[in-house]
Tab-separated table of C-alpha atoms in Angstrom:
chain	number	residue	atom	x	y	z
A	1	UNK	CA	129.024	203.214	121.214
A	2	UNK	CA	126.717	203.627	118.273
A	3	UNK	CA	123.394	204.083	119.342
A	4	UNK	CA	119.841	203.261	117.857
A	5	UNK	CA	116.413	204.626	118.736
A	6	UNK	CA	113.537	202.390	118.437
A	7	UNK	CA	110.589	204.690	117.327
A	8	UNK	CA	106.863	204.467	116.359
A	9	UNK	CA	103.289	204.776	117.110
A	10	UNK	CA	102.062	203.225	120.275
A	11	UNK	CA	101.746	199.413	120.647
A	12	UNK	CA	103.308	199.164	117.120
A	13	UNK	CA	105.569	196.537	119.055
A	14	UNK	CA	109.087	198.482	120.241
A	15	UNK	CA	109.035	197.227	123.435
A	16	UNK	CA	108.964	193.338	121.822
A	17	UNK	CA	111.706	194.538	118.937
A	18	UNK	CA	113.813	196.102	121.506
A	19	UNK	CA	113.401	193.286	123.876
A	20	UNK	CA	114.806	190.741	121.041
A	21	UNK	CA	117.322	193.103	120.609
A	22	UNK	CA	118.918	192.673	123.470
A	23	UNK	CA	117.997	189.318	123.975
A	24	UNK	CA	116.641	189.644	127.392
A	25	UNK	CA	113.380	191.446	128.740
A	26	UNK	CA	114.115	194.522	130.293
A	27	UNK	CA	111.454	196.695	128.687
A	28	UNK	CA	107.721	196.335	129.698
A	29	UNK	CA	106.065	194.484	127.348
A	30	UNK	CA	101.897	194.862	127.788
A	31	UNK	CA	99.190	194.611	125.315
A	32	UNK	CA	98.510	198.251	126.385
A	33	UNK	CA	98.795	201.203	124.613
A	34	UNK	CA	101.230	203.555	126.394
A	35	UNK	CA	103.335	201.133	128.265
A	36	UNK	CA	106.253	202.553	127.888
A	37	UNK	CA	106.985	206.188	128.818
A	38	UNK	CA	110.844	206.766	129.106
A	39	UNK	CA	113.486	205.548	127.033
A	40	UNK	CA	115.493	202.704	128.113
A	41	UNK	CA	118.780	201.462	127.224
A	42	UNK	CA	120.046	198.413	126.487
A	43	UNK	CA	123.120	197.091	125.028
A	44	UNK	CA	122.711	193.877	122.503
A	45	UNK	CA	125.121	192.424	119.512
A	46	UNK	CA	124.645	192.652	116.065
A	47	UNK	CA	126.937	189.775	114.914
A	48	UNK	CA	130.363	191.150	116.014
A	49	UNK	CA	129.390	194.785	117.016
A	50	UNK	CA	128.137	195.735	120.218
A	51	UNK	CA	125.595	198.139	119.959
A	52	UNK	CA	123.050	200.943	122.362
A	53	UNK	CA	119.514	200.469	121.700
A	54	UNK	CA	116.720	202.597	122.832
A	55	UNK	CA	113.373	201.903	123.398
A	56	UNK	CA	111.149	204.701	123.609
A	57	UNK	CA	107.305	205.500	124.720
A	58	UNK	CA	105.097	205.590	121.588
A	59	UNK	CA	104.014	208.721	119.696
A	60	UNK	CA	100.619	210.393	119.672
A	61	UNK	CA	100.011	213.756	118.110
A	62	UNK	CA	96.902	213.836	119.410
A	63	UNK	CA	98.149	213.586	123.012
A	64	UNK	CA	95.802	215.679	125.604
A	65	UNK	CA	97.314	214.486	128.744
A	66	UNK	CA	100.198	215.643	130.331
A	67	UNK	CA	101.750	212.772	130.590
A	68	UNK	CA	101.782	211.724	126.360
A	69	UNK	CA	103.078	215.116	126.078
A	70	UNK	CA	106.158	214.466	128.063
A	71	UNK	CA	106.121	210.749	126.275
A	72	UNK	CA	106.785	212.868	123.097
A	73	UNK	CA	109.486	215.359	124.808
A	74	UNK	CA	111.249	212.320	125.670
A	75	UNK	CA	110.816	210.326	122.443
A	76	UNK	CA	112.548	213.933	120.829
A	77	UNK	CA	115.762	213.690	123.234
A	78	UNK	CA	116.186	209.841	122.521
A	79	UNK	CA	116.347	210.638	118.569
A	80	UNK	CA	118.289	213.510	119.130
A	81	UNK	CA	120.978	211.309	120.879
A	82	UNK	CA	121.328	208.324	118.305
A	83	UNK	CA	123.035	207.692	115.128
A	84	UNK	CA	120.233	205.476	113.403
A	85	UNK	CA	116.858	205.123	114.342
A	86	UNK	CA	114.419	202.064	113.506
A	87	UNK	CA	110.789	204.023	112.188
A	88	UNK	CA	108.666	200.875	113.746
A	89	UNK	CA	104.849	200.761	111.761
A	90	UNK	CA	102.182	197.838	112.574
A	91	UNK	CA	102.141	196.635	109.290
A	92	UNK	CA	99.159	194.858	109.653
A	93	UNK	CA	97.072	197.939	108.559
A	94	UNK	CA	97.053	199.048	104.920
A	95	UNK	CA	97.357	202.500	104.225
A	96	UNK	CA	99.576	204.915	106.261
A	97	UNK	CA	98.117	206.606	109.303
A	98	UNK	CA	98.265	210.528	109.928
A	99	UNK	CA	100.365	209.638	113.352
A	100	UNK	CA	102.837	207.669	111.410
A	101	UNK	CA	102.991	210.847	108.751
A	102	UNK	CA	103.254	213.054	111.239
A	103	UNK	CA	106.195	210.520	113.017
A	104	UNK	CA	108.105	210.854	109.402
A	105	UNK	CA	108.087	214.569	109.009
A	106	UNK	CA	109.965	214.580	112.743
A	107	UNK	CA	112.286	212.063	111.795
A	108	UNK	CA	113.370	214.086	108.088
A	109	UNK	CA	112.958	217.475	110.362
A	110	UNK	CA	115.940	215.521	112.700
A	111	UNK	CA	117.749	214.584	109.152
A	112	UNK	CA	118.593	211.133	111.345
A	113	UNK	CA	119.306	207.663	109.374
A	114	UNK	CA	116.305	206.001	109.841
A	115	UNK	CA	115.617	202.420	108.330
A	116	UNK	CA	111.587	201.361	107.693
A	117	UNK	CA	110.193	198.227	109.230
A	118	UNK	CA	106.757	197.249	109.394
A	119	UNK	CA	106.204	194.904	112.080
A	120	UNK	CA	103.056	191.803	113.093
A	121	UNK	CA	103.908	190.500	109.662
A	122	UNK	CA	103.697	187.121	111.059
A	123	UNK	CA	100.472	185.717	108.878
A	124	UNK	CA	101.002	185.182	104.971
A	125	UNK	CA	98.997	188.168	103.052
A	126	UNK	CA	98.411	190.193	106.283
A	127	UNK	CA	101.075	192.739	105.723
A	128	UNK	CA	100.424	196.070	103.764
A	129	UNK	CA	102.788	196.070	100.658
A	130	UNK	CA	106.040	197.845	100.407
A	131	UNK	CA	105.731	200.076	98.058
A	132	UNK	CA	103.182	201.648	99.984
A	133	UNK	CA	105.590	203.285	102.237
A	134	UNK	CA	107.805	204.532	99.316
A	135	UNK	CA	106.704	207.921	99.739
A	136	UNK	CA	107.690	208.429	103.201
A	137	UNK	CA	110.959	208.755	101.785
A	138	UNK	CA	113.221	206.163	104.050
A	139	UNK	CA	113.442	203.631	101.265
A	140	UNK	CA	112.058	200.103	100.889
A	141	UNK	CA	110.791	199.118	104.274
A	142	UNK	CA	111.824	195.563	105.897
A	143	UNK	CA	108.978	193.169	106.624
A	144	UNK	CA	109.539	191.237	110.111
A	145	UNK	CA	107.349	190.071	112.924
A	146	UNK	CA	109.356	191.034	116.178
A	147	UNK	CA	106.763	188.187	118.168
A	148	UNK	CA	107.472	185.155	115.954
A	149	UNK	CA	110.850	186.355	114.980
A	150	UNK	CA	110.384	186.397	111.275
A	151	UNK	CA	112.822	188.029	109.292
A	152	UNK	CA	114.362	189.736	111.845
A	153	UNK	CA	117.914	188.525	109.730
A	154	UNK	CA	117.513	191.304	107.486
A	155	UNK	CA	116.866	194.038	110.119
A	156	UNK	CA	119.662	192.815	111.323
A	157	UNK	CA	121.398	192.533	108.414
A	158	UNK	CA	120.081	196.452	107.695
A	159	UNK	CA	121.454	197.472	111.039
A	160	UNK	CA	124.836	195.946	110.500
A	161	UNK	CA	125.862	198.219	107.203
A	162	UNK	CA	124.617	200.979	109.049
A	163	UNK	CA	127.571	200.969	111.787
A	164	UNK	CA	130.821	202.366	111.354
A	165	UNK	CA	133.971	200.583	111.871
A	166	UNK	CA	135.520	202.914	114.858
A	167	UNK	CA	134.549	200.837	118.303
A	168	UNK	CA	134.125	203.023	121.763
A	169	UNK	CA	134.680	202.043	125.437
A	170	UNK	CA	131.308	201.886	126.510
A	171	UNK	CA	130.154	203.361	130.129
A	172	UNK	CA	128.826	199.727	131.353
A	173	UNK	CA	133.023	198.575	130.577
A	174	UNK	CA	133.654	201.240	132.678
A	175	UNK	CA	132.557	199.713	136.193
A	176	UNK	CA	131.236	202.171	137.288
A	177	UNK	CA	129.036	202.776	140.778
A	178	UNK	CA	125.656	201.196	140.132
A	179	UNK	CA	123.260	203.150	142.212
A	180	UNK	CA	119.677	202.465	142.365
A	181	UNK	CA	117.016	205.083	143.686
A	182	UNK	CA	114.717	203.334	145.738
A	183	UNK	CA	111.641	204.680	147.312
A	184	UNK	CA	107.978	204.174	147.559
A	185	UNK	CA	105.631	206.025	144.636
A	186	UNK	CA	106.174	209.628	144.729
A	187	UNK	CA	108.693	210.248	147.150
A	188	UNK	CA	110.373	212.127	144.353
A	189	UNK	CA	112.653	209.846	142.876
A	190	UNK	CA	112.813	210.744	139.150
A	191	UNK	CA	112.549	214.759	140.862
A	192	UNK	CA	116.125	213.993	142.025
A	193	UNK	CA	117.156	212.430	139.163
A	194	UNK	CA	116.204	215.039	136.778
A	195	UNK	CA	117.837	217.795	139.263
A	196	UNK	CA	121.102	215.778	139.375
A	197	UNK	CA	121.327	215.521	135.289
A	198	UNK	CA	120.261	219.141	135.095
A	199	UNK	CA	117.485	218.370	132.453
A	200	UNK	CA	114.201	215.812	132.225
A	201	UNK	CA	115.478	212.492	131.547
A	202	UNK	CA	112.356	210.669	133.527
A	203	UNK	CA	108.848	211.754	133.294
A	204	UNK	CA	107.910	213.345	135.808
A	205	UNK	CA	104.169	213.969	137.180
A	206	UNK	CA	102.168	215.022	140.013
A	207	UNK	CA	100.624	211.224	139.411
A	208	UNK	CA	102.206	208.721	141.843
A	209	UNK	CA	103.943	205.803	139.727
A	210	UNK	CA	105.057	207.770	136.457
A	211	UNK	CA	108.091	205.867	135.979
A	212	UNK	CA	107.074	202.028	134.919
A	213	UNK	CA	110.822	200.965	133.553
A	214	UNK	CA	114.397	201.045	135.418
A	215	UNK	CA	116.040	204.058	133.802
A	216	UNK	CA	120.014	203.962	133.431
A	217	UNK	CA	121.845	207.024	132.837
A	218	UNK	CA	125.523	208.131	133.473
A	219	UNK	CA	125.900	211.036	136.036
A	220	UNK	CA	129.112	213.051	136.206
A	221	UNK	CA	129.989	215.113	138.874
A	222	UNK	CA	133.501	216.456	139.219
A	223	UNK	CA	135.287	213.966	137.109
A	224	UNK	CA	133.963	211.017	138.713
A	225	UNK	CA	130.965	208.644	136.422
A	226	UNK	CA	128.582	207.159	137.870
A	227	UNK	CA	125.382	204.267	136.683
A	228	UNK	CA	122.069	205.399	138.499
A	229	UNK	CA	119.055	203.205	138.127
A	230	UNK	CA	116.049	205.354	138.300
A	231	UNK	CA	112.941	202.732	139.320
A	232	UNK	CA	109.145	202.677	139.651
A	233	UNK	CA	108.061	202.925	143.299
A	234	UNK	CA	107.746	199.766	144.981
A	235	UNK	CA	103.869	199.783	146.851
A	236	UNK	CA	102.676	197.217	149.803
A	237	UNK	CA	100.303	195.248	149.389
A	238	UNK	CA	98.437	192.949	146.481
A	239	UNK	CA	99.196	194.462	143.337
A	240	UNK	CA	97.325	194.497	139.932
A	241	UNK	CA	99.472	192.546	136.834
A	242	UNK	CA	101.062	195.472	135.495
A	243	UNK	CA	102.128	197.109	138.789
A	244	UNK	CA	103.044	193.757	140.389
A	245	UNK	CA	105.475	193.204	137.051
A	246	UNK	CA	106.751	196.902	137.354
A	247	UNK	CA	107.936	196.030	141.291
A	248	UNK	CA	109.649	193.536	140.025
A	249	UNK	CA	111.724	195.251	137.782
A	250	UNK	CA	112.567	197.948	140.472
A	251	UNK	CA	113.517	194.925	142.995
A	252	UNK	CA	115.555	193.774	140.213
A	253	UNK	CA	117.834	197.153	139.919
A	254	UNK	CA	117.977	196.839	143.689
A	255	UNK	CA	119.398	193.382	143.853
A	256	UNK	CA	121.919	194.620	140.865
A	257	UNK	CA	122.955	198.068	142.439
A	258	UNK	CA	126.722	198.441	144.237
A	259	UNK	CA	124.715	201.015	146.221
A	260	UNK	CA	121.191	201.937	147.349
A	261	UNK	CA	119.566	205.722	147.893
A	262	UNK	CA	116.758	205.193	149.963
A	263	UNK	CA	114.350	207.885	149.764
A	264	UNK	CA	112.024	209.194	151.881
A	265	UNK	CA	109.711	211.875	152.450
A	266	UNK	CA	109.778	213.772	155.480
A	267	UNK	CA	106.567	215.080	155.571
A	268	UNK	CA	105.224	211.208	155.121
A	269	UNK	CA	107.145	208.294	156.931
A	270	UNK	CA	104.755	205.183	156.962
A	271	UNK	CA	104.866	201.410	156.816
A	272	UNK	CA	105.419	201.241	153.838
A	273	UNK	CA	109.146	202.524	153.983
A	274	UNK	CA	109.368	200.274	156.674
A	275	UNK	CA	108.484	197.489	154.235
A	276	UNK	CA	111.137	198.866	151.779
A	277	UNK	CA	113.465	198.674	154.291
A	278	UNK	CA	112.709	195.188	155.171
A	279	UNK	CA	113.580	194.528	151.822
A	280	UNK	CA	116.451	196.233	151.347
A	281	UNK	CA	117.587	193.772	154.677
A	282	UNK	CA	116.606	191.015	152.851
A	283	UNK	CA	118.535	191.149	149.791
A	284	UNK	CA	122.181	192.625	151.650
A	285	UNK	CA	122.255	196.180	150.418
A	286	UNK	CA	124.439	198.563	151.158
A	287	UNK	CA	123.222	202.048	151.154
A	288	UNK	CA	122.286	205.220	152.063
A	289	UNK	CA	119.347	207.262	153.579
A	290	UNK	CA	117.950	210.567	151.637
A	291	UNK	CA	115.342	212.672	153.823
A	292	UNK	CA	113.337	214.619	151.077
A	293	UNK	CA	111.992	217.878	150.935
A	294	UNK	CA	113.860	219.610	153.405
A	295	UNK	CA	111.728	222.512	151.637
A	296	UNK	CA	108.334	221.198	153.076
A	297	UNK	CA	109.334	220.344	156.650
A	298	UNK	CA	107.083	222.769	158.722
A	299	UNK	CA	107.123	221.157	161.896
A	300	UNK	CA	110.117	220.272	164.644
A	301	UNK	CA	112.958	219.024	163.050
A	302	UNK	CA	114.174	216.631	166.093
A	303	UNK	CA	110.397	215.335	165.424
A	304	UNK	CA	111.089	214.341	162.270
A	305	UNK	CA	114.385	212.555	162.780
A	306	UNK	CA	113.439	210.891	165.866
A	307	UNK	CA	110.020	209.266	163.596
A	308	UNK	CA	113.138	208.245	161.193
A	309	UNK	CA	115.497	206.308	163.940
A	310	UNK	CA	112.470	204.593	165.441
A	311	UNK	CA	110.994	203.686	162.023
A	312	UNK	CA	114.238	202.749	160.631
A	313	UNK	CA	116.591	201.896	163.049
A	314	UNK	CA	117.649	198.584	161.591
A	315	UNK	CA	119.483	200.462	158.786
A	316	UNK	CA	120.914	203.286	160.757
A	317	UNK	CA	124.707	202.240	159.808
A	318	UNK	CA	123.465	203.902	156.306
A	319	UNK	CA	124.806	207.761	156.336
A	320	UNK	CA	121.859	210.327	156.371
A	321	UNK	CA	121.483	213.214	154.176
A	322	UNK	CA	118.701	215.915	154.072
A	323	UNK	CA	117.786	217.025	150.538
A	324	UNK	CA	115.182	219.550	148.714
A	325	UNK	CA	115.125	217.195	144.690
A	326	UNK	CA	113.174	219.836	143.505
A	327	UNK	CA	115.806	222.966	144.989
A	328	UNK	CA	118.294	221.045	144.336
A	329	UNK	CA	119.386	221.402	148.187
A	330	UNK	CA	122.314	218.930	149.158
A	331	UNK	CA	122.913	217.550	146.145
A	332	UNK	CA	126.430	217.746	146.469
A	333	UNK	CA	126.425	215.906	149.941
A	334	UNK	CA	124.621	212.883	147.789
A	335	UNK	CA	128.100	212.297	145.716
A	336	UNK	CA	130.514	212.777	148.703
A	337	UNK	CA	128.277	210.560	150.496
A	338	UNK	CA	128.223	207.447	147.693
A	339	UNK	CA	132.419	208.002	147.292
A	340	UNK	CA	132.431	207.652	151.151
A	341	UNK	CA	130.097	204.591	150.830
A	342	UNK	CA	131.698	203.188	147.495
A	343	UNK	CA	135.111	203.164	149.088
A	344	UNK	CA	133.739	201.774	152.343
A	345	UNK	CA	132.420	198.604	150.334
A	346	UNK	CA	135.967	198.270	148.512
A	347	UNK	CA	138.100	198.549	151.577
A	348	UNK	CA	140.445	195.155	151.537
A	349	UNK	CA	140.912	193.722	154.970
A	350	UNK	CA	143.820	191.236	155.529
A	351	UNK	CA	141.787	188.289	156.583
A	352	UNK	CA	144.325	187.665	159.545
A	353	UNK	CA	143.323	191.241	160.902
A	354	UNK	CA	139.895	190.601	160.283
A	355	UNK	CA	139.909	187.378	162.481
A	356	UNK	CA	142.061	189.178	165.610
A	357	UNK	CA	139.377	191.598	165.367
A	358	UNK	CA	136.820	188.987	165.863
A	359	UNK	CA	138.819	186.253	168.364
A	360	UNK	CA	139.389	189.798	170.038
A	361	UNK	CA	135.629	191.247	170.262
A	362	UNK	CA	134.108	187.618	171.459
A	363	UNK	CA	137.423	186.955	174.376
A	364	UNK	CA	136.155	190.638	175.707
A	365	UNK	CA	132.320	189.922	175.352
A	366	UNK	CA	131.862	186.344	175.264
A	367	UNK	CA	128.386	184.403	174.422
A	368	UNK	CA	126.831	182.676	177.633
A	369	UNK	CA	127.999	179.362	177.975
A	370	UNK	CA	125.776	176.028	176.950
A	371	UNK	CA	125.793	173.927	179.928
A	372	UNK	CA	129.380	173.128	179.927
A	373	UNK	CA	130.149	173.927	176.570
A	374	UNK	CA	132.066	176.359	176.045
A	375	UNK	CA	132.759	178.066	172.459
A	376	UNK	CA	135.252	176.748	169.885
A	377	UNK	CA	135.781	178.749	166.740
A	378	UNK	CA	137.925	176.363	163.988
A	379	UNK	CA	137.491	179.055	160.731
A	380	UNK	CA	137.114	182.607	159.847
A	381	UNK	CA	136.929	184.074	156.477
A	382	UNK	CA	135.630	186.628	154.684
A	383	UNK	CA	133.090	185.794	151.418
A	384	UNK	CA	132.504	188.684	149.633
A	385	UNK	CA	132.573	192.783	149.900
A	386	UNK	CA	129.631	193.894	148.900
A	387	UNK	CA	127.650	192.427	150.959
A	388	UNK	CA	130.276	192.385	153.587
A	389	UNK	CA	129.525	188.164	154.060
A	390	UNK	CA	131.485	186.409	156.984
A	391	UNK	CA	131.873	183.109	157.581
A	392	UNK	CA	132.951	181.653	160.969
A	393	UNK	CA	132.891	177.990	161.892
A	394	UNK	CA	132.190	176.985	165.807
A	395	UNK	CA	130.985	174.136	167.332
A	396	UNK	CA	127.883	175.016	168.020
A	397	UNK	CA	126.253	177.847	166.148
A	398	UNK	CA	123.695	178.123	169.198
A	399	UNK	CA	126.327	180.344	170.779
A	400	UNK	CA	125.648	183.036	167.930
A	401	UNK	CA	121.596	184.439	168.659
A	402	UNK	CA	120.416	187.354	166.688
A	403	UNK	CA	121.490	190.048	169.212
A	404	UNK	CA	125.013	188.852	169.690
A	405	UNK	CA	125.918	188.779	166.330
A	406	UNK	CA	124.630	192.199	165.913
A	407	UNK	CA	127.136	193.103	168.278
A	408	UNK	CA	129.772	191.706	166.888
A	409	UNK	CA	128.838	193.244	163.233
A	410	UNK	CA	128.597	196.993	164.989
A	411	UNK	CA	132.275	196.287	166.666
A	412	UNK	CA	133.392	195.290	163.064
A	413	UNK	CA	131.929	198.382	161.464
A	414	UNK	CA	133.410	200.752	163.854
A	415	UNK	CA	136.984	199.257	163.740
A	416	UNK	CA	137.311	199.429	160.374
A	417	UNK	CA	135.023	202.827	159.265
A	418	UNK	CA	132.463	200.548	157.408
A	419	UNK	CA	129.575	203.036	157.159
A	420	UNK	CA	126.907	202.660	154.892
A	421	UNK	CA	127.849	198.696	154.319
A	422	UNK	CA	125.947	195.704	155.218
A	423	UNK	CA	127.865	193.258	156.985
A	424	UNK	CA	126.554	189.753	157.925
A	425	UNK	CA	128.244	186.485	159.731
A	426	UNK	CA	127.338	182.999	158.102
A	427	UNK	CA	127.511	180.984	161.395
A	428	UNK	CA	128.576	177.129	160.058
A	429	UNK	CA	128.984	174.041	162.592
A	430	UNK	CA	132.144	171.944	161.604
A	431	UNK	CA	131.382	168.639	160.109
A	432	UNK	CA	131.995	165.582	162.085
């Protein structure tokens, strides 16, 4: 798919562009400088053609910190893989800053298509003049204001004569595994990430929280593709705007992963992965359990895992796997793990086997009877895969308390090899 590379100074308003783009917000947008720090994809049309766009962290030359040094690292690899790249400048100054010089003497180094738009031209007369930016060498630059959606035609229209005609399968046709890393803040999420694509495609810092966006990115491993969504850390607890928006997002690659890899650090189990796992309960995931840094673990091993089943012992139908992210330990046992998993969630089950299984499982461990009522079951079907949702229909859903229908769910998931995949019954009462 033909890809373009949102790039400029920061808060020269890519995240906004990008965001109208793709006609959804999936980039954070902040009045602060810096918000984004990886690139993120999206996919968006430009009047028949479906097109990659890229929305990268913002440039500074100047950068000191670790962190805006990486920014720029990253910014390099997300030119380096597009065909066209949109030069973004706040128009709203008048004269050409050294950053934005500096910006065009990477992009001509790259000898990448670029097209010129200065942006916040939404206020008649505020916008530098055109023929200001003549010398940079990228032609006449386009006027638009990506907030008020002025002019954004003729980017558009800019864009279009850009693309070739020859149209790719794109990885998100594909359907592919979605798989979401989920952990709290430094657990080493974007550390496995990075080891598993064999280069730094997420920032990564000693400073807990360094990734603020979801980050997609195709992973093969032995012939097989898979979609992982790399997210920020989800923290307990009252959050300030910014974090509290960033949560959000990573709750929002949870709910849209096949699969979840929930990581953990062994040398620090708390509440707070209890928390995530409450969560991960709540929204039906299916999943799997990654113990890292095997590397660090100094004291009893049976210690550790014991902490783990008591912690998390409401998920324990997920498959554990001990992992060193930054030896790259295990890796391997990650992928055979999410096939297992993967093919787990997609295993068809004749509905009339599925309801012997359960007429069959309640005759040899009934529920207590109610008074003289005893249970009547009219319906069973199954709702969806993934999750595993069952509906059965009874008389009187009384019958079916918490513990029993736990039962019956760990019966189901050892008959049919359902590791890793939440199941849940939808008790209904016939109507009368």
């Amino acid at each position: 798919m033909f890809r373009i590379a949102i790039v400029g100074r920061p808060n020269s308003g890519k995240s906004t562009l990008f965001n109208k783009l793709i006609r959804e917000s999936k980039a954070t947008t902040f009045e602060l400088p810096g918000t984004t720090r990886d690139y993120i994809y999206g996919e968006g049309m430009v009047y028949d053609k479906k097109i990659s766009f890229l929305d990268t962290g913002g440039i500074s030359f100047d950068a000191k910190t670790d962190i805006s040094k990486k920014i720029n690292l990253q910014v390099e690899i997300a030119i380096d893989m597009s065909d066209l790249i949109i030069f973004l400048i706040d128009g709203s100054y008048n004269n050409i800053s050294d950053e934005d010089r500096k910006i065009t003497k990477l992009l001509h180094k790259k000898k990448k298509e670029v097209i010129l738009a200065l942006n916040k031209c939404d206020i008649k007369d505020s916008c530098s003049e055109t023929y200001l930016y003549l010398e940079l060498g990228f032609g006449e630059p386009i006027k638009i204001s990506s907030l008020k959606n002025i002019d954004l035609e003729n980017l558009l229209n800019e864009i279009y004569k850009r693309i070739p005609e020859e149209k790719e399968v794109t990885f998100f046709e594909k359907n592919l595994p979605k798989i979401a890393i989920i952990g709290k803040p430094n657990t080493g999420k974007s550390t496995l990430l990075n080891s598993i694509l064999g280069y730094e495609r997420s920032i990564v810092s000693k400073e807990p929280g360094t990734t603020r966006d979801v980050i997609e990115h195709i992973v093969k491993f032995k012939d097989k593709e898979y979609l992982f969504l790399d997210t920020p850390g989800i923290k307990k607890g009252l959050l300030k705007d910014l974090d509290f928006y960033i949560s959000l997002r990573a709750l929002k690659a949870l709910k849209e992963s096949d699969i979840v890899l929930f990581l953990i650090s062994c040398d620090n189990i708390s509440r707070t992965d209890e928390h995530l796992m409450s969560l991960l309960l709540k929204n039906r995931k299916s999943g799997i359990i990654i113990i890292n840094k095997l590397d660090l673990i100094k004291e009893d091993l049976d210690k550790i895992l014991n902490e783990i089943s008591y912690r998390l012992n409401e998920i324990l139908f997920y498959p554990q796997v001990m992992i060193s992210a930054l030896k790259k330990i295990n890796l391997n046992l990650i992928f055979k793990l999410i096939d297992i998993v993967y093919e787990n969630i997609n295993k068809n089950i004749s509905e009339n086997k599925l309801k012997e299984s359960i007429y069959k499982i309640i005759n040899n461990h009934s529920p207590p009877k109610k008074g003289k009522k005893d249970l009547k079951i009219y319906d069973i079907k199954e709702l969806s895969k993934n999750p595993r949702l069952i509906e059965i229909v009874v008389n009187d859903k009384e019958f079916f308390k918490k513990d029993y229908i736990r039962y019956i769910i760990n019966k189901i998931r050892e008959e049919y090899k359902l590791k890793g995949v939440f199941i849940d019954f939808i008790i209904r009462e016939k109507e009368r």
